[in-house]
């Protein structure tokens, strides 16, 4: 009876904390439990709390599923994305549980958890919820005015490359790694101070909580101090939206996969080696999240069995909605990179509909006059030239056109940013990106890019001339502190083995008006035909006039020649008469 009473109390406790009370088949229930267990195993750091004689937590014993976590199975996947255990520096023996919630309005409190968690500290954070420290620093006038010198930037880059792998191995909660010209001290509502000091910035989701089995971050790396801030990477390209239909595709147009709800942006056009024209965009725009997880660390030359088994070459890509397809996915790259290599998230879509091939280097219309572009000065990318970002270019102004935000301007902050794309604090799927560029928005702009701008081409004025733009990178996402993550364009083109290493070029010509129907298109063709006929008539008339003028000139020249001959004869006769006399 005693055992039966304990079993009944356990079942009652499980029912009280259950979320989904709808009936479920045995097969479905088993499948969900297995999926939740599998997901939970990936969300743990793999270490248990072990206290030594000195009271210090060590990372000796690994575990798979702690007893306290068993009762969280019914929460995982519905109200909790991920949970991990840590401790605070001040109290190393008191565990802290961090619950990561989805960004769908879901809330969770201590009362929703089993009673065994009530005696411990629990932190509840949404997936992209962070404090405002990083945003305050990047938007402050002091950080914008202070720039890092060229030699110091090179030393920073080398220091990060040499230590990044060890940092990621020792600290699973690192979300991004960047650099900054200022460091914050005593962050709070009143006492925050910005110190002029070049530093390496480590971004985490929850500041102050150290994962179990790990030590706190080092104070310095090489000659540079460490500044810890809260920040997350946000993929741009997962929000449904709408844009105008373009008969001829333009750079910056909205594109969408036929079987998905998310959209992205055309980041330029390519002359494909085998013939035809391709569209450049992000891989996560044309692939689903599950497909991205399968193809992580997959490059074009690595034709694995998994890559061959999925018919990704038949994926239809549309513009601007699901009813206007124009091509299929030709190839893609999902490569995290390394400390000395650039991470790539890119795809090429081949245009199969000849009626939608691009004919102009212009961008769609944008009404924002603050950007400096307008009817008299349209934004266009004609040369197709791409340049490498060197240290002396950091701090220069860049511009982009995205399907979600249109034309925006920003400043190139630095070019050695590390980001973690997944919310899980480990590298199980290698869902990271090394050596990315960071763009800060100029004053007057809410941000340089937002969700839906993935794939946007980032351009820079050539020698200060804003009418002559060159490509420097492609937007892949952003951060919680309002900066944008960009991949260098030359590294993307190199991964696809393009021979000329540049985008498609266009000659400067007026762009014809968009036609919404076949009748309007025929009218436009008739007008062009009449203009051509008129030009031919003008040419014929010009030729006739030219012939008449040529004949008159010949007659006049003959008269002049005959007069000259007559004068010569008269002169000869006069000489002869003078000699006789």
JSON list of N, CA, C and O in Angstrom, two decimals, residues 280-318:
[
{"chain": "A", "resi": 280, "resn": "UNK", "atom": "N", "xyz": [22.17, 34.62, -56.51]},
{"chain": "A", "resi": 280, "resn": "UNK", "atom": "CA", "xyz": [22.91, 34.37, -55.29]},
{"chain": "A", "resi": 280, "resn": "UNK", "atom": "C", "xyz": [22.07, 34.77, -54.08]},
{"chain": "A", "resi": 280, "resn": "UNK", "atom": "O", "xyz": [21.49, 35.86, -54.05]},
{"chain": "A", "resi": 281, "resn": "UNK", "atom": "N", "xyz": [21.98, 33.89, -53.08]},
{"chain": "A", "resi": 281, "resn": "UNK", "atom": "CA", "xyz": [21.25, 34.18, -51.85]},
{"chain": "A", "resi": 281, "resn": "UNK", "atom": "C", "xyz": [21.81, 33.29, -50.75]},
{"chain": "A", "resi": 281, "resn": "UNK", "atom": "O", "xyz": [22.81, 32.59, -50.95]},
{"chain": "A", "resi": 282, "resn": "UNK", "atom": "N", "xyz": [21.16, 33.28, -49.57]},
{"chain": "A", "resi": 282, "resn": "UNK", "atom": "CA", "xyz": [21.61, 32.44, -48.45]},
{"chain": "A", "resi": 282, "resn": "UNK", "atom": "C", "xyz": [21.04, 31.03, -48.57]},
{"chain": "A", "resi": 282, "resn": "UNK", "atom": "O", "xyz": [19.93, 30.84, -49.08]},
{"chain": "A", "resi": 283, "resn": "UNK", "atom": "N", "xyz": [21.78, 30.06, -48.06]},
{"chain": "A", "resi": 283, "resn": "UNK", "atom": "CA", "xyz": [21.30, 28.68, -48.10]},
{"chain": "A", "resi": 283, "resn": "UNK", "atom": "C", "xyz": [20.10, 28.49, -47.19]},
{"chain": "A", "resi": 283, "resn": "UNK", "atom": "O", "xyz": [19.19, 27.73, -47.52]},
{"chain": "A", "resi": 284, "resn": "UNK", "atom": "N", "xyz": [20.06, 29.19, -46.05]},
{"chain": "A", "resi": 284, "resn": "UNK", "atom": "CA", "xyz": [18.93, 29.00, -45.13]},
{"chain": "A", "resi": 284, "resn": "UNK", "atom": "C", "xyz": [17.65, 29.66, -45.66]},
{"chain": "A", "resi": 284, "resn": "UNK", "atom": "O", "xyz": [16.60, 29.50, -45.06]},
{"chain": "A", "resi": 285, "resn": "UNK", "atom": "N", "xyz": [17.74, 30.40, -46.77]},
{"chain": "A", "resi": 285, "resn": "UNK", "atom": "CA", "xyz": [16.54, 30.94, -47.42]},
{"chain": "A", "resi": 285, "resn": "UNK", "atom": "C", "xyz": [15.86, 29.87, -48.26]},
{"chain": "A", "resi": 285, "resn": "UNK", "atom": "O", "xyz": [14.63, 29.79, -48.32]},
{"chain": "A", "resi": 286, "resn": "UNK", "atom": "N", "xyz": [16.64, 29.01, -48.91]},
{"chain": "A", "resi": 286, "resn": "UNK", "atom": "CA", "xyz": [16.07, 28.00, -49.81]},
{"chain": "A", "resi": 286, "resn": "UNK", "atom": "C", "xyz": [15.96, 26.63, -49.15]},
{"chain": "A", "resi": 286, "resn": "UNK", "atom": "O", "xyz": [15.35, 25.72, -49.72]},
{"chain": "A", "resi": 287, "resn": "UNK", "atom": "N", "xyz": [16.54, 26.45, -47.96]},
{"chain": "A", "resi": 287, "resn": "UNK", "atom": "CA", "xyz": [16.46, 25.18, -47.23]},
{"chain": "A", "resi": 287, "resn": "UNK", "atom": "C", "xyz": [15.70, 25.39, -45.93]},
{"chain": "A", "resi": 287, "resn": "UNK", "atom": "O", "xyz": [15.72, 26.49, -45.36]},
{"chain": "A", "resi": 288, "resn": "UNK", "atom": "N", "xyz": [15.05, 24.35, -45.45]},
{"chain": "A", "resi": 288, "resn": "UNK", "atom": "CA", "xyz": [14.38, 24.41, -44.15]},
{"chain": "A", "resi": 288, "resn": "UNK", "atom": "C", "xyz": [15.40, 24.23, -43.03]},
{"chain": "A", "resi": 288, "resn": "UNK", "atom": "O", "xyz": [16.56, 23.87, -43.27]},
{"chain": "A", "resi": 289, "resn": "UNK", "atom": "N", "xyz": [14.95, 24.46, -41.79]},
{"chain": "A", "resi": 289, "resn": "UNK", "atom": "CA", "xyz": [15.85, 24.30, -40.65]},
{"chain": "A", "resi": 289, "resn": "UNK", "atom": "C", "xyz": [16.36, 22.87, -40.52]},
{"chain": "A", "resi": 289, "resn": "UNK", "atom": "O", "xyz": [17.54, 22.64, -40.23]},
{"chain": "A", "resi": 290, "resn": "UNK", "atom": "N", "xyz": [15.49, 21.89, -40.75]},
{"chain": "A", "resi": 290, "resn": "UNK", "atom": "CA", "xyz": [15.91, 20.48, -40.64]},
{"chain": "A", "resi": 290, "resn": "UNK", "atom": "C", "xyz": [16.93, 20.14, -41.73]},
{"chain": "A", "resi": 290, "resn": "UNK", "atom": "O", "xyz": [17.88, 19.40, -41.49]},
{"chain": "A", "resi": 291, "resn": "UNK", "atom": "N", "xyz": [16.71, 20.65, -42.94]},
{"chain": "A", "resi": 291, "resn": "UNK", "atom": "CA", "xyz": [17.65, 20.40, -44.03]},
{"chain": "A", "resi": 291, "resn": "UNK", "atom": "C", "xyz": [18.99, 21.05, -43.74]},
{"chain": "A", "resi": 291, "resn": "UNK", "atom": "O", "xyz": [20.06, 20.49, -44.05]},
{"chain": "A", "resi": 292, "resn": "UNK", "atom": "N", "xyz": [18.97, 22.25, -43.15]},
{"chain": "A", "resi": 292, "resn": "UNK", "atom": "CA", "xyz": [20.22, 22.91, -42.79]},
{"chain": "A", "resi": 292, "resn": "UNK", "atom": "C", "xyz": [21.00, 22.09, -41.77]},
{"chain": "A", "resi": 292, "resn": "UNK", "atom": "O", "xyz": [22.22, 21.98, -41.86]},
{"chain": "A", "resi": 293, "resn": "UNK", "atom": "N", "xyz": [20.29, 21.50, -40.78]},
{"chain": "A", "resi": 293, "resn": "UNK", "atom": "CA", "xyz": [20.96, 20.66, -39.79]},
{"chain": "A", "resi": 293, "resn": "UNK", "atom": "C", "xyz": [21.60, 19.44, -40.45]},
{"chain": "A", "resi": 293, "resn": "UNK", "atom": "O", "xyz": [22.68, 19.00, -40.06]},
{"chain": "A", "resi": 294, "resn": "UNK", "atom": "N", "xyz": [20.94, 18.89, -41.49]},
{"chain": "A", "resi": 294, "resn": "UNK", "atom": "CA", "xyz": [21.48, 17.71, -42.16]},
{"chain": "A", "resi": 294, "resn": "UNK", "atom": "C", "xyz": [22.72, 18.05, -42.98]},
{"chain": "A", "resi": 294, "resn": "UNK", "atom": "O", "xyz": [23.66, 17.26, -43.05]},
{"chain": "A", "resi": 295, "resn": "UNK", "atom": "N", "xyz": [22.73, 19.24, -43.59]},
{"chain": "A", "resi": 295, "resn": "UNK", "atom": "CA", "xyz": [23.79, 19.58, -44.53]},
{"chain": "A", "resi": 295, "resn": "UNK", "atom": "C", "xyz": [24.87, 20.47, -43.93]},
{"chain": "A", "resi": 295, "resn": "UNK", "atom": "O", "xyz": [25.68, 21.02, -44.66]},
{"chain": "A", "resi": 296, "resn": "UNK", "atom": "N", "xyz": [24.86, 20.65, -42.59]},
{"chain": "A", "resi": 296, "resn": "UNK", "atom": "CA", "xyz": [25.91, 21.44, -41.96]},
{"chain": "A", "resi": 296, "resn": "UNK", "atom": "C", "xyz": [27.27, 20.82, -42.30]},
{"chain": "A", "resi": 296, "resn": "UNK", "atom": "O", "xyz": [27.45, 19.62, -42.29]},
{"chain": "A", "resi": 297, "resn": "UNK", "atom": "N", "xyz": [28.23, 21.70, -42.58]},
{"chain": "A", "resi": 297, "resn": "UNK", "atom": "CA", "xyz": [29.59, 21.28, -42.94]},
{"chain": "A", "resi": 297, "resn": "UNK", "atom": "C", "xyz": [29.62, 20.54, -44.27]},
{"chain": "A", "resi": 297, "resn": "UNK", "atom": "O", "xyz": [30.40, 19.62, -44.48]},
{"chain": "A", "resi": 298, "resn": "UNK", "atom": "N", "xyz": [28.77, 20.96, -45.20]},
{"chain": "A", "resi": 298, "resn": "UNK", "atom": "CA", "xyz": [28.70, 20.34, -46.53]},
{"chain": "A", "resi": 298, "resn": "UNK", "atom": "C", "xyz": [29.13, 21.35, -47.58]},
{"chain": "A", "resi": 298, "resn": "UNK", "atom": "O", "xyz": [28.54, 22.42, -47.70]},
{"chain": "A", "resi": 299, "resn": "UNK", "atom": "N", "xyz": [30.16, 21.01, -48.35]},
{"chain": "A", "resi": 299, "resn": "UNK", "atom": "CA", "xyz": [30.66, 21.89, -49.41]},
{"chain": "A", "resi": 299, "resn": "UNK", "atom": "C", "xyz": [30.36, 21.25, -50.76]},
{"chain": "A", "resi": 299, "resn": "UNK", "atom": "O", "xyz": [30.07, 20.06, -50.85]},
{"chain": "A", "resi": 300, "resn": "UNK", "atom": "N", "xyz": [30.43, 22.03, -51.85]},
{"chain": "A", "resi": 300, "resn": "UNK", "atom": "CA", "xyz": [30.07, 21.48, -53.17]},
{"chain": "A", "resi": 300, "resn": "UNK", "atom": "C", "xyz": [30.88, 20.25, -53.55]},
{"chain": "A", "resi": 300, "resn": "UNK", "atom": "O", "xyz": [30.34, 19.31, -54.15]},
{"chain": "A", "resi": 301, "resn": "UNK", "atom": "N", "xyz": [32.17, 20.21, -53.22]},
{"chain": "A", "resi": 301, "resn": "UNK", "atom": "CA", "xyz": [32.98, 19.07, -53.63]},
{"chain": "A", "resi": 301, "resn": "UNK", "atom": "C", "xyz": [32.74, 17.84, -52.77]},
{"chain": "A", "resi": 301, "resn": "UNK", "atom": "O", "xyz": [33.18, 16.74, -53.11]},
{"chain": "A", "resi": 302, "resn": "UNK", "atom": "N", "xyz": [32.06, 18.01, -51.63]},
{"chain": "A", "resi": 302, "resn": "UNK", "atom": "CA", "xyz": [31.80, 16.89, -50.74]},
{"chain": "A", "resi": 302, "resn": "UNK", "atom": "C", "xyz": [30.42, 16.31, -51.06]},
{"chain": "A", "resi": 302, "resn": "UNK", "atom": "O", "xyz": [29.44, 16.55, -50.36]},
{"chain": "A", "resi": 303, "resn": "UNK", "atom": "N", "xyz": [30.32, 15.54, -52.14]},
{"chain": "A", "resi": 303, "resn": "UNK", "atom": "CA", "xyz": [29.04, 14.95, -52.56]},
{"chain": "A", "resi": 303, "resn": "UNK", "atom": "C", "xyz": [28.79, 13.68, -51.75]},
{"chain": "A", "resi": 303, "resn": "UNK", "atom": "O", "xyz": [29.03, 12.57, -52.21]},
{"chain": "A", "resi": 304, "resn": "UNK", "atom": "N", "xyz": [28.30, 13.86, -50.53]},
{"chain": "A", "resi": 304, "resn": "UNK", "atom": "CA", "xyz": [28.05, 12.72, -49.66]},
{"chain": "A", "resi": 304, "resn": "UNK", "atom": "C", "xyz": [26.76, 12.02, -50.08]},
{"chain": "A", "resi": 304, "resn": "UNK", "atom": "O", "xyz": [25.97, 12.53, -50.86]},
{"chain": "A", "resi": 305, "resn": "UNK", "atom": "N", "xyz": [26.56, 10.81, -49.51]},
{"chain": "A", "resi": 305, "resn": "UNK", "atom": "CA", "xyz": [25.33, 10.06, -49.79]},
{"chain": "A", "resi": 305, "resn": "UNK", "atom": "C", "xyz": [24.11, 10.83, -49.34]},
{"chain": "A", "resi": 305, "resn": "UNK", "atom": "O", "xyz": [23.06, 10.79, -49.99]},
{"chain": "A", "resi": 306, "resn": "UNK", "atom": "N", "xyz": [24.22, 11.53, -48.21]},
{"chain": "A", "resi": 306, "resn": "UNK", "atom": "CA", "xyz": [23.08, 12.31, -47.73]},
{"chain": "A", "resi": 306, "resn": "UNK", "atom": "C", "xyz": [22.72, 13.42, -48.70]},
{"chain": "A", "resi": 306, "resn": "UNK", "atom": "O", "xyz": [21.56, 13.66, -48.99]},
{"chain": "A", "resi": 307, "resn": "UNK", "atom": "N", "xyz": [23.74, 14.08, -49.23]},
{"chain": "A", "resi": 307, "resn": "UNK", "atom": "CA", "xyz": [23.50, 15.17, -50.19]},
{"chain": "A", "resi": 307, "resn": "UNK", "atom": "C", "xyz": [22.87, 14.64, -51.47]},
{"chain": "A", "resi": 307, "resn": "UNK", "atom": "O", "xyz": [22.02, 15.29, -52.07]},
{"chain": "A", "resi": 308, "resn": "UNK", "atom": "N", "xyz": [23.27, 13.45, -51.91]},
{"chain": "A", "resi": 308, "resn": "UNK", "atom": "CA", "xyz": [22.71, 12.88, -53.12]},
{"chain": "A", "resi": 308, "resn": "UNK", "atom": "C", "xyz": [21.30, 12.34, -52.91]},
{"chain": "A", "resi": 308, "resn": "UNK", "atom": "O", "xyz": [20.50, 12.28, -53.85]},
{"chain": "A", "resi": 309, "resn": "UNK", "atom": "N", "xyz": [20.99, 11.94, -51.69]},
{"chain": "A", "resi": 309, "resn": "UNK", "atom": "CA", "xyz": [19.69, 11.31, -51.44]},
{"chain": "A", "resi": 309, "resn": "UNK", "atom": "C", "xyz": [18.55, 12.31, -51.43]},
{"chain": "A", "resi": 309, "resn": "UNK", "atom": "O", "xyz": [17.40, 11.95, -51.67]},
{"chain": "A", "resi": 310, "resn": "UNK", "atom": "N", "xyz": [18.80, 13.58, -51.15]},
{"chain": "A", "resi": 310, "resn": "UNK", "atom": "CA", "xyz": [17.75, 14.58, -51.08]},
{"chain": "A", "resi": 310, "resn": "UNK", "atom": "C", "xyz": [17.65, 15.29, -52.44]},
{"chain": "A", "resi": 310, "resn": "UNK", "atom": "O", "xyz": [18.64, 15.80, -52.94]},
{"chain": "A", "resi": 311, "resn": "UNK", "atom": "N", "xyz": [16.48, 15.33, -53.05]},
{"chain": "A", "resi": 311, "resn": "UNK", "atom": "CA", "xyz": [16.33, 15.96, -54.39]},
{"chain": "A", "resi": 311, "resn": "UNK", "atom": "C", "xyz": [16.28, 17.48, -54.30]},
{"chain": "A", "resi": 311, "resn": "UNK", "atom": "O", "xyz": [15.29, 18.10, -54.64]},
{"chain": "A", "resi": 312, "resn": "UNK", "atom": "N", "xyz": [17.38, 18.09, -53.78]},
{"chain": "A", "resi": 312, "resn": "UNK", "atom": "CA", "xyz": [17.36, 19.53, -53.58]},
{"chain": "A", "resi": 312, "resn": "UNK", "atom": "C", "xyz": [17.45, 20.30, -54.90]},
{"chain": "A", "resi": 312, "resn": "UNK", "atom": "O", "xyz": [17.12, 21.47, -54.95]},
{"chain": "A", "resi": 313, "resn": "UNK", "atom": "N", "xyz": [17.88, 19.63, -55.97]},
{"chain": "A", "resi": 313, "resn": "UNK", "atom": "CA", "xyz": [17.94, 20.32, -57.27]},
{"chain": "A", "resi": 313, "resn": "UNK", "atom": "C", "xyz": [16.56, 20.55, -57.86]},
{"chain": "A", "resi": 313, "resn": "UNK", "atom": "O", "xyz": [16.42, 21.25, -58.86]},
{"chain": "A", "resi": 314, "resn": "UNK", "atom": "N", "xyz": [15.52, 19.95, -57.29]},
{"chain": "A", "resi": 314, "resn": "UNK", "atom": "CA", "xyz": [14.17, 20.14, -57.78]},
{"chain": "A", "resi": 314, "resn": "UNK", "atom": "C", "xyz": [13.40, 21.17, -56.96]},
{"chain": "A", "resi": 314, "resn": "UNK", "atom": "O", "xyz": [12.21, 21.39, -57.20]},
{"chain": "A", "resi": 315, "resn": "UNK", "atom": "N", "xyz": [14.05, 21.81, -55.99]},
{"chain": "A", "resi": 315, "resn": "UNK", "atom": "CA", "xyz": [13.37, 22.80, -55.16]},
{"chain": "A", "resi": 315, "resn": "UNK", "atom": "C", "xyz": [13.05, 24.04, -55.98]},
{"chain": "A", "resi": 315, "resn": "UNK", "atom": "O", "xyz": [13.95, 24.68, -56.54]},
{"chain": "A", "resi": 316, "resn": "UNK", "atom": "N", "xyz": [11.76, 24.39, -56.05]},
{"chain": "A", "resi": 316, "resn": "UNK", "atom": "CA", "xyz": [11.33, 25.53, -56.85]},
{"chain": "A", "resi": 316, "resn": "UNK", "atom": "C", "xyz": [11.44, 26.81, -56.01]},
{"chain": "A", "resi": 316, "resn": "UNK", "atom": "O", "xyz": [10.97, 26.89, -54.88]},
{"chain": "A", "resi": 317, "resn": "UNK", "atom": "N", "xyz": [12.05, 27.85, -56.60]},
{"chain": "A", "resi": 317, "resn": "UNK", "atom": "CA", "xyz": [12.20, 29.15, -55.95]},
{"chain": "A", "resi": 317, "resn": "UNK", "atom": "C", "xyz": [11.35, 30.17, -56.72]},
{"chain": "A", "resi": 317, "resn": "UNK", "atom": "O", "xyz": [11.36, 30.17, -57.96]},
{"chain": "A", "resi": 318, "resn": "UNK", "atom": "N", "xyz": [10.64, 31.02, -55.98]},
{"chain": "A", "resi": 318, "resn": "UNK", "atom": "CA", "xyz": [9.65, 31.92, -56.58]},
{"chain": "A", "resi": 318, "resn": "UNK", "atom": "C", "xyz": [9.97, 33.37, -56.22]},
{"chain": "A", "resi": 318, "resn": "UNK", "atom": "O", "xyz": [10.68, 33.66, -55.27]}
]
